[in-house]
Coordinates of C-alpha atoms in Angstrom, one line a residue:
X1112 CA 0.0 -0.1 0.1
X1113 CA 1.6 3.3 -0.9
X1114 CA 2.2 5.9 1.6
X1115 CA -0.7 8.4 0.6
X1116 CA -3.2 5.6 0.8
X1117 CA -2.0 4.7 4.3
X1118 CA -2.1 8.5 5.4
X1119 CA -5.7 8.7 4.1
X1120 CA -6.7 5.4 5.9
X1121 CA -5.3 6.9 9.1
X1122 CA -7.1 10.1 8.8
X1123 CA -10.5 8.3 8.1
X1124 CA -10.1 6.0 11.1
X1125 CA -9.2 8.8 13.6
X1126 CA -12.9 9.8 14.1
X1127 CA -14.2 6.3 14.1
X1128 CA -11.7 5.3 16.7
X1129 CA -12.6 8.3 18.8
X1130 CA -16.3 7.7 18.8
X1131 CA -16.1 4.0 19.2
X1132 CA -13.7 4.6 22.4
X1133 CA -16.2 7.1 23.8
X1134 CA -19.2 4.9 23.3
X1135 CA -17.2 1.9 24.8
X1136 CA -16.7 3.6 28.0
X1137 CA -20.4 4.8 28.1
X1138 CA -21.5 1.1 27.8
X1139 CA -19.2 0.1 30.5
X1140 CA -20.8 2.8 32.6
X1141 CA -24.2 1.6 31.8
X1142 CA -23.2 -1.8 32.6
X1143 CA -21.8 -0.9 36.1
X1144 CA -25.0 1.3 36.6
X1145 CA -27.1 -1.8 36.1
X1146 CA -25.2 -3.9 38.4
X1147 CA -25.4 -1.3 41.1
X1148 CA -29.1 -0.9 40.6
X1149 CA -29.6 -4.7 41.0
X1150 CA -27.7 -4.5 44.2
X1151 CA -30.0 -1.7 45.4
X1152 CA -33.0 -3.8 45.2
X1153 CA -33.7 -3.8 41.4
X1154 CA -35.4 -6.3 39.4
X1155 CA -33.4 -9.4 38.1
X1156 CA -33.8 -7.7 34.5
X1157 CA -31.0 -5.4 35.7
X1158 CA -28.6 -8.3 35.5
X1159 CA -29.6 -9.0 31.9
X1160 CA -29.1 -5.5 31.1
X1161 CA -25.7 -5.2 32.7
X1162 CA -24.5 -8.3 30.8
X1163 CA -26.0 -7.0 27.4
X1164 CA -24.3 -3.7 28.1
X1165 CA -21.0 -5.5 28.8
X1166 CA -21.2 -7.5 25.6
X1167 CA -21.8 -4.2 23.8
X1168 CA -18.7 -2.7 25.7
X1169 CA -16.6 -5.7 24.6
X1170 CA -17.7 -5.4 20.9
X1171 CA -17.1 -1.5 20.8
X1172 CA -13.7 -2.2 22.7
X1173 CA -12.6 -4.7 20.0
X1174 CA -13.8 -2.3 17.2
X1175 CA -11.7 0.3 18.9
X1176 CA -8.7 -2.0 19.0
X1177 CA -9.2 -3.0 15.4
X1178 CA -9.4 0.7 14.2
X1179 CA -6.3 1.5 16.3
X1180 CA -4.4 -1.4 14.8
X1181 CA -5.4 0.0 11.2
X1182 CA -4.5 3.5 12.2
X1183 CA -1.1 2.3 13.6
X1184 CA -0.2 0.0 10.6
X1185 CA -2.1 1.3 7.8
X1186 CA -3.2 -2.2 6.8
X1187 CA -6.7 -3.5 7.6
X1188 CA -5.7 -7.1 6.6
X1189 CA -3.7 -8.5 9.4
X1190 CA -3.5 -11.4 11.8
X1191 CA -4.4 -9.2 14.7
X1192 CA -7.5 -7.8 13.1
X1193 CA -8.6 -11.1 12.1
X1194 CA -8.3 -12.4 15.5
X1195 CA -10.3 -9.5 16.9
X1196 CA -13.0 -9.9 14.3
X1197 CA -13.3 -13.7 15.3
X1198 CA -13.6 -12.7 18.9
X1199 CA -16.2 -10.1 18.0
X1200 CA -18.2 -12.8 16.2
X1201 CA -17.9 -15.3 19.0
X1202 CA -19.0 -12.7 21.7
X1203 CA -22.1 -11.8 19.6
X1204 CA -23.1 -15.4 19.0
X1205 CA -22.7 -16.2 22.8
X1206 CA -24.6 -13.2 23.6
X1207 CA -27.3 -14.1 21.2
X1208 CA -27.7 -17.4 23.0
X1209 CA -28.1 -16.0 26.3
X1210 CA -31.7 -15.7 27.2
X1211 CA -33.1 -12.5 28.8
X1212 CA -34.2 -12.5 32.4
X1213 CA -37.7 -11.0 32.6
X1214 CA -39.0 -11.6 36.0
X1215 CA -38.4 -13.2 39.3
X1216 CA -41.3 -14.7 41.3
X1217 CA -41.7 -16.3 44.6
X1218 CA -44.6 -18.6 45.5
X1219 CA -44.7 -20.7 48.5
X1220 CA -41.1 -20.5 49.3
X1221 CA -40.0 -21.3 45.9
X1222 CA -38.4 -18.9 43.7
X1223 CA -38.8 -18.9 39.9
X1224 CA -36.9 -16.9 37.3
X1225 CA -38.6 -16.3 33.9
X1226 CA -36.3 -16.1 30.6
X1227 CA -37.3 -15.1 27.3
X1228 CA -35.7 -15.9 23.9
X1229 CA -36.8 -13.4 21.2
X1230 CA -36.2 -12.8 17.5
X1231 CA -33.7 -10.2 18.8
X1232 CA -31.5 -13.0 20.0
X1233 CA -31.5 -14.6 16.6
X1234 CA -30.6 -11.4 15.0
X1235 CA -27.6 -11.0 17.3
X1236 CA -26.6 -14.6 16.5
X1237 CA -26.9 -13.8 12.6
X1238 CA -24.8 -10.6 13.3
X1239 CA -22.3 -12.7 14.9
X1240 CA -22.1 -15.2 12.0
X1241 CA -21.9 -12.4 9.4
X1242 CA -18.9 -11.0 11.2
X1243 CA -17.3 -14.5 11.5
X1244 CA -17.8 -14.7 7.5
X1245 CA -16.2 -11.3 7.3
X1246 CA -13.2 -12.4 9.2
X1247 CA -12.9 -15.2 6.6
X1248 CA -12.9 -12.7 3.9
X1249 CA -10.2 -10.7 5.7
X1250 CA -8.1 -14.0 5.6
X1251 CA -8.3 -14.0 2.0
X1252 CA -7.6 -10.1 1.9
X1253 CA -4.5 -10.8 4.0
X1254 CA -3.1 -13.2 1.6
X1255 CA -3.9 -11.0 -1.4
X1256 CA -2.1 -8.2 0.4
X1257 CA 0.9 -10.3 1.0
X1258 CA 1.2 -11.1 -2.6
X1259 CA 0.6 -7.5 -3.5
X1260 CA 3.4 -6.4 -1.1
X1261 CA 5.8 -8.9 -2.5
X1262 CA 5.0 -7.8 -6.1
X1263 CA 5.5 -4.1 -5.2

């Protein structure tokens, strides 16, 4: 990749990196807020919200790391980026499998927790699969980039 393309790529990723880092910390704050709310006597749904916020925090954190790697090296097709994309896919798939806690009931000394699995869970799983497929496309892009670098 020539130097001017690398500089343009670094400029384009600056704002994206800044925004994703900012949103990452906001999601971490939301996750902590939901945990504190649960311990203050909130509903069990606070635990689900905290876990989902933490999943979004992890996704945005990995995205920020990918953008920082691209900004640092100027090359989007690298082993580190592929590993982070695969981690993003795995986190989304696991997060999609996790059911949502909707309510906790107590009858006759027995406690019951209700879980729901909605179409949103399936959407999250499919997004994870799509990111996993994109990571495989990045593997092919990395091999093309290596070939191009050897020629140039």
